[in-house]
Short mmCIF file of C-alpha atoms and ligand atoms in Angstrom, two decimals:
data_model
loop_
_atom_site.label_atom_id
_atom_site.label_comp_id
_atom_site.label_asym_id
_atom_site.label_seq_id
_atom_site.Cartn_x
_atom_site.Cartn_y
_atom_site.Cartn_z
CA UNK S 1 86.75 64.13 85.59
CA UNK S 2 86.59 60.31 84.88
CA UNK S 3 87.53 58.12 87.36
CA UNK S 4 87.79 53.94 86.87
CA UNK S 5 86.75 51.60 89.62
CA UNK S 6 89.10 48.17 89.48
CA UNK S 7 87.84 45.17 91.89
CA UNK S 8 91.17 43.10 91.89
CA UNK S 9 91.59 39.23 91.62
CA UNK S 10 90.26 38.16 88.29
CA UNK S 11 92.45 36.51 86.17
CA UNK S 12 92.19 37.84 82.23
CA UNK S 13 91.86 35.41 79.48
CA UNK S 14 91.26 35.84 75.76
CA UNK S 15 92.54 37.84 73.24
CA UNK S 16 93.10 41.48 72.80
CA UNK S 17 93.56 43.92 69.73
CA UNK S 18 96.35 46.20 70.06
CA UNK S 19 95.89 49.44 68.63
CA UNK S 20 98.18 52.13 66.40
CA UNK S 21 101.30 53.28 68.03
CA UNK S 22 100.57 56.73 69.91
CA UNK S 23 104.28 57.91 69.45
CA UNK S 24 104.42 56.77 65.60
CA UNK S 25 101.00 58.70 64.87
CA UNK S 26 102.22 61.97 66.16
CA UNK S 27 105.35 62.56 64.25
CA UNK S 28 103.64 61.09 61.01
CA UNK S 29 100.27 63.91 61.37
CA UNK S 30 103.11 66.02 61.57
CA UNK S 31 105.03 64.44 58.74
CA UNK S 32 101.72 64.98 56.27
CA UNK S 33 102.69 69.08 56.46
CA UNK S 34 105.73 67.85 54.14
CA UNK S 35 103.59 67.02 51.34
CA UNK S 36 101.58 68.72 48.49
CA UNK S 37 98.43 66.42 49.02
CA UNK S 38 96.42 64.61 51.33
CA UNK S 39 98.00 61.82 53.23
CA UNK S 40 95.85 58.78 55.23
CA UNK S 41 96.93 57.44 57.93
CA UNK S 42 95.07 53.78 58.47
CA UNK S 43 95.21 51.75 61.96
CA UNK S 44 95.36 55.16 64.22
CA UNK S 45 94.49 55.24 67.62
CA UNK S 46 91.22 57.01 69.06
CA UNK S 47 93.56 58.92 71.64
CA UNK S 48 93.49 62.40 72.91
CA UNK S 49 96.88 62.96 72.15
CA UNK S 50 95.80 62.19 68.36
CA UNK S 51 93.32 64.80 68.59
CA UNK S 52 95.11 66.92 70.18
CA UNK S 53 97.52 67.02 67.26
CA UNK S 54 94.38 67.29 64.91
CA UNK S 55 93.80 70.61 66.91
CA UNK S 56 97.06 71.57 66.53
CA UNK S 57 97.95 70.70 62.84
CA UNK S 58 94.46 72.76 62.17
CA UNK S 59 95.70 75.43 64.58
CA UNK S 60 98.16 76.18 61.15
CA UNK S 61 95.95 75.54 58.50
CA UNK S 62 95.80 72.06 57.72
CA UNK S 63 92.78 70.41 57.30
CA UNK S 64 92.21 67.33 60.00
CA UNK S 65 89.34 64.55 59.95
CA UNK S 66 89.46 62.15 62.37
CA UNK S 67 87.21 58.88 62.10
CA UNK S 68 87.07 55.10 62.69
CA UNK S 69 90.67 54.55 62.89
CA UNK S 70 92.02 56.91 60.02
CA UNK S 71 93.40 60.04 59.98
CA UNK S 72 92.92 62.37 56.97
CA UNK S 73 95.24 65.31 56.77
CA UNK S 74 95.05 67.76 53.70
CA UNK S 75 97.99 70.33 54.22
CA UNK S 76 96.43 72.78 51.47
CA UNK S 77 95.92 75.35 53.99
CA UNK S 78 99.19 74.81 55.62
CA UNK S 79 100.55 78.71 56.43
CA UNK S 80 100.50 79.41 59.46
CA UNK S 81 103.66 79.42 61.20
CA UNK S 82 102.76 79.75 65.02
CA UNK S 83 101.82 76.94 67.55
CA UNK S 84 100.24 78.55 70.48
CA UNK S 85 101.32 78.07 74.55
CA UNK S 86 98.01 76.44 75.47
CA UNK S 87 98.66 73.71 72.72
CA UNK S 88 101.83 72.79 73.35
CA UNK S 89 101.34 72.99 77.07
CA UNK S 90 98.48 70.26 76.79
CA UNK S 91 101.13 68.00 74.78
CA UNK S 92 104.86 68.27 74.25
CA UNK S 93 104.53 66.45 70.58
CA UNK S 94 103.28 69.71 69.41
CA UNK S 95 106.76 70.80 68.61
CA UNK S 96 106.71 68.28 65.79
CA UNK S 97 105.36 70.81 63.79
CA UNK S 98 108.52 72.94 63.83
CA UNK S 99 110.38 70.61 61.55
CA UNK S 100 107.43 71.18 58.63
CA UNK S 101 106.95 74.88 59.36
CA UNK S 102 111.14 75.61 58.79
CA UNK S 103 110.65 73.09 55.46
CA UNK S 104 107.64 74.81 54.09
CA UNK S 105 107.23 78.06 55.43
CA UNK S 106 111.08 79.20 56.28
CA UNK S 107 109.73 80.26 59.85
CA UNK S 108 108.45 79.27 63.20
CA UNK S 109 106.88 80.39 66.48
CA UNK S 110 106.08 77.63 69.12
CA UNK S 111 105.95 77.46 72.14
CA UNK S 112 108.81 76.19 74.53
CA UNK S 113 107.32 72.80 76.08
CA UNK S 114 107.59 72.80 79.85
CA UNK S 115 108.67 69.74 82.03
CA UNK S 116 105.91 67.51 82.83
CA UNK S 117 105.37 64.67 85.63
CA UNK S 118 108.22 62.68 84.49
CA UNK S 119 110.83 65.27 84.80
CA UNK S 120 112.38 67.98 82.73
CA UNK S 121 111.84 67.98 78.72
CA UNK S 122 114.68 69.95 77.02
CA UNK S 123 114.56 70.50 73.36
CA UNK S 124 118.33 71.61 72.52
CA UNK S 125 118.67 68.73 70.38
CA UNK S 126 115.75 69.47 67.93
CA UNK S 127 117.16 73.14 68.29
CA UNK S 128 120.56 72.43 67.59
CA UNK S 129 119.42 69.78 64.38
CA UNK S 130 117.49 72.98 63.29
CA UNK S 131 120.91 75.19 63.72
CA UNK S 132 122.99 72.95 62.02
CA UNK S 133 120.41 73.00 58.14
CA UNK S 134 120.87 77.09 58.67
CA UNK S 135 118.14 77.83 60.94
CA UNK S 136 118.52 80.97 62.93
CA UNK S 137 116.85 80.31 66.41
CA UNK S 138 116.04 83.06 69.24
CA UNK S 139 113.74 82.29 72.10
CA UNK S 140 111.93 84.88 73.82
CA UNK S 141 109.07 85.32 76.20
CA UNK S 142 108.74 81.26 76.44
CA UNK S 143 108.23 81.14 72.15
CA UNK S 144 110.90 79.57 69.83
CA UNK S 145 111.62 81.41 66.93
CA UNK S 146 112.78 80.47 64.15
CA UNK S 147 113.92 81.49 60.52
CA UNK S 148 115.23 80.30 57.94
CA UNK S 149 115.47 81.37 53.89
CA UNK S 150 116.81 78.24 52.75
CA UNK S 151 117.49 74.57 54.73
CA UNK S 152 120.95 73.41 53.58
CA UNK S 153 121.95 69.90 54.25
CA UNK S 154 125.20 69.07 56.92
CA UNK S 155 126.74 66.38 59.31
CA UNK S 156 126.09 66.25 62.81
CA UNK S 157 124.71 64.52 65.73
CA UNK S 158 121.56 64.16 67.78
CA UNK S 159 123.14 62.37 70.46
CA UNK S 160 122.45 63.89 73.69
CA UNK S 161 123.57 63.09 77.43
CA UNK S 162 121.04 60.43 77.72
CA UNK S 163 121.97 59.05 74.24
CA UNK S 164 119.40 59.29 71.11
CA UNK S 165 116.26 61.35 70.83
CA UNK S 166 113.20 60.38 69.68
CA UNK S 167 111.78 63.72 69.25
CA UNK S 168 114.70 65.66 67.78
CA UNK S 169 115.78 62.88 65.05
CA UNK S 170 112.08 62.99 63.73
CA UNK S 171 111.63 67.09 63.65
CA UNK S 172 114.71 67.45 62.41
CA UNK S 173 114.56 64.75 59.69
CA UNK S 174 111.33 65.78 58.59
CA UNK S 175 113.24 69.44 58.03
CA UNK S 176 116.29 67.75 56.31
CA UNK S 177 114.09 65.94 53.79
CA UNK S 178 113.02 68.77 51.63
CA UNK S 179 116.50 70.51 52.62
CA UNK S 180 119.47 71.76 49.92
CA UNK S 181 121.44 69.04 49.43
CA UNK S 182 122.89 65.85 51.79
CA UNK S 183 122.26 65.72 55.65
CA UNK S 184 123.86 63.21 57.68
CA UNK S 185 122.52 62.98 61.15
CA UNK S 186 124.51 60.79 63.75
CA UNK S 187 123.62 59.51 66.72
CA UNK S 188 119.65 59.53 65.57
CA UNK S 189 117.26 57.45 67.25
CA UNK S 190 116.46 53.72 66.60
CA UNK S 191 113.14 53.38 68.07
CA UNK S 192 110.38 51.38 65.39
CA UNK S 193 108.38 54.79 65.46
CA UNK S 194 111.04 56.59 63.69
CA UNK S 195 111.68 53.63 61.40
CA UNK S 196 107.92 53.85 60.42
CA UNK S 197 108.55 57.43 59.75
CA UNK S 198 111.10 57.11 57.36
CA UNK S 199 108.70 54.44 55.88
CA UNK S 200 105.83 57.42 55.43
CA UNK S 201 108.42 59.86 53.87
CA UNK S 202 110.56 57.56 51.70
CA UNK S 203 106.79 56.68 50.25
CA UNK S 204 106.45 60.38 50.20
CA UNK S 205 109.56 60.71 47.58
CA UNK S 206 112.10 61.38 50.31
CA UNK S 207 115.43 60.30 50.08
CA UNK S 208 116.73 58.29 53.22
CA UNK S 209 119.04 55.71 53.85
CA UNK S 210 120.32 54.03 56.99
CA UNK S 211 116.52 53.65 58.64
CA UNK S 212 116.84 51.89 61.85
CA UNK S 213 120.66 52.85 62.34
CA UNK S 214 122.25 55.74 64.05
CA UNK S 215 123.28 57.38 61.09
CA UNK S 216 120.71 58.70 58.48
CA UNK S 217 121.83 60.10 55.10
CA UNK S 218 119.30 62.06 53.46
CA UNK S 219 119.19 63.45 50.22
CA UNK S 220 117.24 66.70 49.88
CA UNK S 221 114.46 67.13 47.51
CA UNK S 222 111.94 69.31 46.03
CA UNK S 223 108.54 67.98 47.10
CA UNK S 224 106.99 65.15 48.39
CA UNK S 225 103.81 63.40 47.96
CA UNK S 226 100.59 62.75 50.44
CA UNK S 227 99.58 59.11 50.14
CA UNK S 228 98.51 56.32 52.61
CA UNK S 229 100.53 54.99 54.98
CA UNK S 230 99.40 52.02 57.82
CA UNK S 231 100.57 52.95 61.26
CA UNK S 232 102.30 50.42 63.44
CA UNK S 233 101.26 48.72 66.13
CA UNK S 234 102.08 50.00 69.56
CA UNK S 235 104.49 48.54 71.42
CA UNK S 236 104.13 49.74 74.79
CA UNK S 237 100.01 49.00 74.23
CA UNK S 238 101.39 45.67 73.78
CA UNK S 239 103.90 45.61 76.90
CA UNK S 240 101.13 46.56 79.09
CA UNK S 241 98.95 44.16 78.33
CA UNK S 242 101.39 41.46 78.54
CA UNK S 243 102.16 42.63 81.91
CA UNK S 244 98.37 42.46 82.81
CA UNK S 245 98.47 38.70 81.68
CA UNK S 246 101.36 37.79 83.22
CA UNK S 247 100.38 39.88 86.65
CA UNK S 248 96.93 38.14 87.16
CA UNK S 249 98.11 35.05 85.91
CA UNK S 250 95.74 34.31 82.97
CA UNK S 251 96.16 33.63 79.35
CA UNK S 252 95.82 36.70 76.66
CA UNK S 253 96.35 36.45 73.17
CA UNK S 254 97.38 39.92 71.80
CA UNK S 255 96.46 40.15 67.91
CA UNK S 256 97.98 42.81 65.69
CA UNK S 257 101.46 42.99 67.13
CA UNK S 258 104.87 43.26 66.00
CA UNK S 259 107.13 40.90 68.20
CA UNK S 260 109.81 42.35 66.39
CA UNK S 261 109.25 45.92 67.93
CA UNK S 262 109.24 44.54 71.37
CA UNK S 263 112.52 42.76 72.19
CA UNK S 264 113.83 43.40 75.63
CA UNK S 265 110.27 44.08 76.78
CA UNK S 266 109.34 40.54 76.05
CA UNK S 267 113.26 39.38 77.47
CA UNK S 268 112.49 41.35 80.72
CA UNK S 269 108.98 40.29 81.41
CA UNK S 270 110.18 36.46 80.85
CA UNK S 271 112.71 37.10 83.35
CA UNK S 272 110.17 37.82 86.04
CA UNK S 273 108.12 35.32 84.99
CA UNK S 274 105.85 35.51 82.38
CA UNK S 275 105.74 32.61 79.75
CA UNK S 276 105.41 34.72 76.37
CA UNK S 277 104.58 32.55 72.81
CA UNK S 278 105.22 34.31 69.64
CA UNK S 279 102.60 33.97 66.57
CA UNK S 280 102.10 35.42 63.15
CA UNK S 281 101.44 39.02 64.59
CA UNK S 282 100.53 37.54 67.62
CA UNK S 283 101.78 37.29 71.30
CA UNK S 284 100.53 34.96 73.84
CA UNK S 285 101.09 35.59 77.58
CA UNK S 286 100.92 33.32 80.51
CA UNK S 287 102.45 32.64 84.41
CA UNK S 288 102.70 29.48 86.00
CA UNK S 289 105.67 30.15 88.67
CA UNK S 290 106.13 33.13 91.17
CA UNK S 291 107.21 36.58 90.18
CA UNK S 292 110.95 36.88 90.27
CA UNK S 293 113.06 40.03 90.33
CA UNK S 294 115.47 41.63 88.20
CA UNK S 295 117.77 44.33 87.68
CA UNK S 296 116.82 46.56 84.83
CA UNK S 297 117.90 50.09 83.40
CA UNK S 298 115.84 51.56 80.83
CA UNK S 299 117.96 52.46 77.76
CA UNK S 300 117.30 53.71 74.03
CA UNK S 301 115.97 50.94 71.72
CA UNK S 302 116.91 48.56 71.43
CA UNK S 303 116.93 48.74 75.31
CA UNK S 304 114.35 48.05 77.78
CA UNK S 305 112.27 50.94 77.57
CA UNK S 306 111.44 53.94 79.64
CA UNK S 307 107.91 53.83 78.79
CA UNK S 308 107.59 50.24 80.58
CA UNK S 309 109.51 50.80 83.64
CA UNK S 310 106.05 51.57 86.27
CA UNK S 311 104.44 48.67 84.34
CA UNK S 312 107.15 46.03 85.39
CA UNK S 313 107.92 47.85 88.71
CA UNK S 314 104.16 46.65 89.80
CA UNK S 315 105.01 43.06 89.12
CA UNK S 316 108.51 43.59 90.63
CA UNK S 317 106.37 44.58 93.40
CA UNK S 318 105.31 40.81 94.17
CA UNK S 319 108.10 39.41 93.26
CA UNK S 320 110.24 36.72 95.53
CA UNK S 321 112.97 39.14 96.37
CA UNK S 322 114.23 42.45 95.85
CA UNK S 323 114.63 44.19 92.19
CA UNK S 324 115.90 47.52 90.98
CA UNK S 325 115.16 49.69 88.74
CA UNK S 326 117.04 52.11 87.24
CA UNK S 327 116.68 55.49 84.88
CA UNK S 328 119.06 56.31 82.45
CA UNK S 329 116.29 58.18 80.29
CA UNK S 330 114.47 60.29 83.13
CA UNK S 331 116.31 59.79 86.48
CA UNK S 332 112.69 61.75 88.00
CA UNK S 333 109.88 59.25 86.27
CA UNK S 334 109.05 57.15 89.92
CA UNK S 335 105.92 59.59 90.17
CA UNK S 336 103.97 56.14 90.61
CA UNK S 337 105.81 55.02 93.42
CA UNK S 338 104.28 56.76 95.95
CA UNK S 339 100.39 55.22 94.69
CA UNK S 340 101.95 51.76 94.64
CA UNK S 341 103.40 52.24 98.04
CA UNK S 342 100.02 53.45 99.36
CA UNK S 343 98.40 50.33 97.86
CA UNK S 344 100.86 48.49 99.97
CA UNK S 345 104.33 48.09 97.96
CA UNK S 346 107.72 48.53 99.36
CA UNK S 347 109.46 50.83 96.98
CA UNK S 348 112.36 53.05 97.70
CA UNK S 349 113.79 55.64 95.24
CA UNK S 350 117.25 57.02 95.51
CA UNK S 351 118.78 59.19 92.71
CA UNK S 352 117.47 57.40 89.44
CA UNK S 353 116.57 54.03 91.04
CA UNK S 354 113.82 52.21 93.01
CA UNK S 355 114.40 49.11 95.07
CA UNK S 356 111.59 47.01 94.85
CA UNK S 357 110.98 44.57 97.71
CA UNK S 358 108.43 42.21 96.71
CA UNK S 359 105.73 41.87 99.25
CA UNK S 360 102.98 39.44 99.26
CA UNK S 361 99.63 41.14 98.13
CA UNK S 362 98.68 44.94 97.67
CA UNK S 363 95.63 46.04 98.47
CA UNK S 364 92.58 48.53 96.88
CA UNK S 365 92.75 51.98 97.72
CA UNK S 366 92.13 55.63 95.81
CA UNK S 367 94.89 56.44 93.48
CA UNK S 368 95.54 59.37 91.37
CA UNK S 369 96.74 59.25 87.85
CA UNK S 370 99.55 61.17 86.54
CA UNK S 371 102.23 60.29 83.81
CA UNK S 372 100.17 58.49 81.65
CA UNK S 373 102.07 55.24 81.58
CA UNK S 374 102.61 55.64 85.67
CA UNK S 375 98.94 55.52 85.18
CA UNK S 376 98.94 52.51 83.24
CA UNK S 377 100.85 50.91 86.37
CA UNK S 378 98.24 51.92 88.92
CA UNK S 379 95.50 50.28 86.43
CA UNK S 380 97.73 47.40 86.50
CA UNK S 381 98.03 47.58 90.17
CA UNK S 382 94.70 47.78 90.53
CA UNK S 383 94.01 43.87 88.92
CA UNK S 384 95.86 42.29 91.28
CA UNK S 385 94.85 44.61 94.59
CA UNK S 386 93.00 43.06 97.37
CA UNK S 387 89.33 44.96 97.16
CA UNK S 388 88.78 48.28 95.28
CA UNK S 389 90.73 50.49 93.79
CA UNK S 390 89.89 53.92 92.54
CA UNK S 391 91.45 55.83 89.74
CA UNK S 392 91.47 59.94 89.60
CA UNK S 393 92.29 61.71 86.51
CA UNK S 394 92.01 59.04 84.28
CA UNK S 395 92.20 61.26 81.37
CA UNK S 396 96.14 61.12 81.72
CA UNK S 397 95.25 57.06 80.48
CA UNK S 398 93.30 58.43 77.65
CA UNK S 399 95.76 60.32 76.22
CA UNK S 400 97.42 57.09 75.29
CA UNK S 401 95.52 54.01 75.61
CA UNK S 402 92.39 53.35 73.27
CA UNK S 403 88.97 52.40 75.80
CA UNK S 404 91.69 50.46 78.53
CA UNK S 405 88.75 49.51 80.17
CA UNK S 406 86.70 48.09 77.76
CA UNK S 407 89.88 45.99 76.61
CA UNK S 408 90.52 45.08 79.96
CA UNK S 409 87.05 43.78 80.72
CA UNK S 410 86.53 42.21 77.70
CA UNK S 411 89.55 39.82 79.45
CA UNK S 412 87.83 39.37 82.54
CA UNK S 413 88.84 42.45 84.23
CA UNK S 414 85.99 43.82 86.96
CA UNK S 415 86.92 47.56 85.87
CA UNK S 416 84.63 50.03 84.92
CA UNK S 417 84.53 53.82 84.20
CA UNK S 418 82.36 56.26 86.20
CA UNK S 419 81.72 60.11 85.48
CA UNK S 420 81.64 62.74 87.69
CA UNK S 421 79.22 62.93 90.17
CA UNK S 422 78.82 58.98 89.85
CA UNK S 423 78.04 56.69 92.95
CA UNK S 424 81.73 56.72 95.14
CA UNK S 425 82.96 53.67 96.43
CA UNK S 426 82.55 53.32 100.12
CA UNK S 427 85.86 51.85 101.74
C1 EPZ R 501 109.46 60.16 73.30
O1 EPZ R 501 109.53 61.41 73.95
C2 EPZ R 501 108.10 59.57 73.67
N1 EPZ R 501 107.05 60.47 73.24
C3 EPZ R 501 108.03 59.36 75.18
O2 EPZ R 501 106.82 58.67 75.43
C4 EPZ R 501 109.17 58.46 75.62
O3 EPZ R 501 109.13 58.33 77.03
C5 EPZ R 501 110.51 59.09 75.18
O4 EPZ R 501 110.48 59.29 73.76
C6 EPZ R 501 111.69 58.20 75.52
O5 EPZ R 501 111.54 56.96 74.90
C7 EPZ R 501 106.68 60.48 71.95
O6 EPZ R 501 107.21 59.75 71.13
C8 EPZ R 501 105.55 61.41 71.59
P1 EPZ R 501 113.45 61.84 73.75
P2 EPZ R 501 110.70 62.44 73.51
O7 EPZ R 501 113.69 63.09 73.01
O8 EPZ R 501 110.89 62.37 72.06
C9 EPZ R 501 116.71 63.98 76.44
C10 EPZ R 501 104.75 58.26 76.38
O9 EPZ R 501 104.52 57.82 77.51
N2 EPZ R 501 116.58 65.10 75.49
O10 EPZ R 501 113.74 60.53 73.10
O11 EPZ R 501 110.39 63.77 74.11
C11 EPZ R 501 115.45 63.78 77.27
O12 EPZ R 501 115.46 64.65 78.40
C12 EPZ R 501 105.80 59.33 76.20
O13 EPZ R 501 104.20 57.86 75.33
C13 EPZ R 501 117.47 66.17 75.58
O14 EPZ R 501 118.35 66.20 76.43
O15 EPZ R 501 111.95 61.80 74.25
C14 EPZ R 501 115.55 62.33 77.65
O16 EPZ R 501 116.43 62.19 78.74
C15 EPZ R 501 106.30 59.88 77.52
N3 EPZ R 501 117.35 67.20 74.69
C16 EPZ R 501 116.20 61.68 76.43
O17 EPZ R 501 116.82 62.75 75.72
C17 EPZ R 501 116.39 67.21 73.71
O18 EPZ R 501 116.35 68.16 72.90
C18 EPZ R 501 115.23 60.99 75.49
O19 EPZ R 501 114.23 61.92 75.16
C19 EPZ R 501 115.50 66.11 73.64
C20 EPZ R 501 115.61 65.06 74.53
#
């Protein structure tokens, strides 16, 4: 397994490219099921999770290329109705093929996703969406299954304890689309990613209004066409490497952005410091003062969000006071504050929120990667650490950051990747 080696205390400067949005180009391989040709998918991420849906989507009969930033997907051979354990186990996003399967094939058998490092991972809201178009759903021996003759178009809502889902508004829609007649989900997700999806399948032929709202009307129809579709950029990419700027106090231009996609992550990192200019698909980041703290809860967009909580909890970590954190999306996801504390932070987690207390350096040490974005932090971490720090499991950061390494030391960064069996580090 890979491991990265990250000698802290160089400043990055120049500009970055951010890549496709991981969590827009899952639902949208998904969404290409829907149609009756090939659809291409330009500015994707080289990700595992991207191939791992390639896998899957071929796994049921589609045909997948993958290459130089576009994904192909031909859903000719789309018949298979089962998505196997060791798929879904690998990656949750699997279950995005559930929505397709009850729209084309009037059945299902996934797997049930487990919980994973950031806590537990229910899917009652997908299952009820599926419920309320006429599916009938059973689950036994760990496998969903589902059936359906006919979808049929009703009202009701996604909302769930924690507020929206991501995941359930964008299997579900992608069922209600070629479903009998009007659906009208409420409480549906915000986020840009499911904006972008209702892009692809309005292009498609679908009928959808209210994109970007918490209510979505859709019109069933027939069919729907393949076609091309750009993916967005990623905003949590972008987040990250804004933090990285602002953390190491250098200047980095990120090119290919959408400020718009990135409000209260921008807000928040200004607040502890970071000066952030906006361009023409372009974000500049730099840090003149100290690090300040802040009070934050993560929240559905337009909220700060989940996926950038360990990235601003390691500059909250040198910050001039004491911040907290708090989850209102998954109370568990602190899984990287036992690494930062071991590279010398003073982090305390009770119930769904970490007090920070900003010390004055961290320092190197061997790490292990986890939740990929609590991975992120430790890389993060790891540019501002005193000495050497080591990264385990890195392959957690692959699933959802394009060649971090080679963007980060293309900015200065004294990172590098090492195989197994390559030279350790002595301490
Ligand atoms: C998406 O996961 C993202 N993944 C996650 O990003 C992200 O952390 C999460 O949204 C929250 O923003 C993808 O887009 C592939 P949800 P998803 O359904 O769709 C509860 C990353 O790092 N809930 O919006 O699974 C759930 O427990 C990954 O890129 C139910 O109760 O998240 C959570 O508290 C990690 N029942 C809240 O809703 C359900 O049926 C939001 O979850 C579904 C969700």
């Amino acid at each position: 397994m890979d491991r990265f080696y990250i000698t802290g205390g160089h400043p990055l400067r120049g500009t970055v490219p951010i890549s496709g949005a991981k969590n827009a180009t899952l639902p949208l391989m998904a969404a290409a099921l829907l149609c009756d040709g090939p659809s291409v998918l330009t500015n994707a991420p080289d990700l595992r999770d991207v191939d791992t849906m390639a896998q899957v989507l071929a796994a049921v009969g589609a045909s997948v290329t993958v290459d130089q930033g576009q994904v192909i997907v031909d859903p000719a051979g789309f018949d298979h109705p089962e998505a196997p354990y060791d798929m879904v186990r690998k990656m949750r996003a699997s279950i995005y093929v559930l929505g397709p399967m009850l729209a084309r094939l009037g059945c299902a058998k996934v797997s049930m996703p487990g919980g994973c490092a950031i806590g537990a991972r229910p899917i009652d809201l997908h299952l009820r969406g599926f419920e309320a178009l006429g599916a009938e759903i059973a689950i036994e021996h760990g496998d969903i299954l589902a059936k359906v003759p006919r979808l049929r178009g009703s009202d009701f809502s996604l909302s769930g304890p924690s507020g929206s889902s991501i995941g359930a508004t964008a299997n579900v829609l992608m069922a209600a689309v070629l479903a009998e007649g009007q659906t009208i989900i409420r409480g549906a997700a915000l986020e840009p990613e499911i904006v972008d999806l209702i892009d692809f399948l309005t292009q498609a032929g679908a009928q959808i209004e209210g994109a970007g709202t918490s209510t979505l009307t859709i019109e069933g129809v027939d069919s729907l066409s393949g076609h091309e579709h750009r993916v967005i950029p990623d905003r949590i990419e972008a987040g990250t490497f804004l933090a990285a700027g602002a953390l190491t106090k250098g200047d980095v231009t990120l090119e290919g952005v959408e400020p718009d996609h990135m409000g209260r992550t921008i807000e928040l990192l200004e607040e502890v410091g970071a000066d952030i200019e906006q361009g023409e698909g372009t974000l500049r980041v730099t840090r003149d003062g100290p690090l300040q703290p802040v009070a934050v809860r993560t929240l559905p967009y337009p909220g700060f969000p989940t996926d950038m909580q360990a990235q601003l909890m390691v500059l909250c970590s040198l910050a001039e006071g004491d911040s907290t954190l708090t989850e209102t999306i998954y109370p568990e996801r602190f899984i990287h504050v036992s690494e930062l504390n071991r590279m010398g932070a003073d982090i305390h987690v009770f119930s769904a929120t970490a007090t920070v207390r900003g010390v004055e350096r961290l320092s190197g040490a061997p790490v292990m990667a986890s939740d990929l974005r609590a991975s992120a932090a430790l890389v993060l971490a790891g540019l501002i650490a005193e000495g050497v720090t080591e990264i385990l499991r890195v392959y957690h950061i692959d699933r959802g950051y394009e060649r971090i390494e080679e963007k980060m030391a293309s900015l200065g960064a004294h990172i590098r990747r090492a195989g197994p069996g390559e030279v350790e580090v002595d301490w």
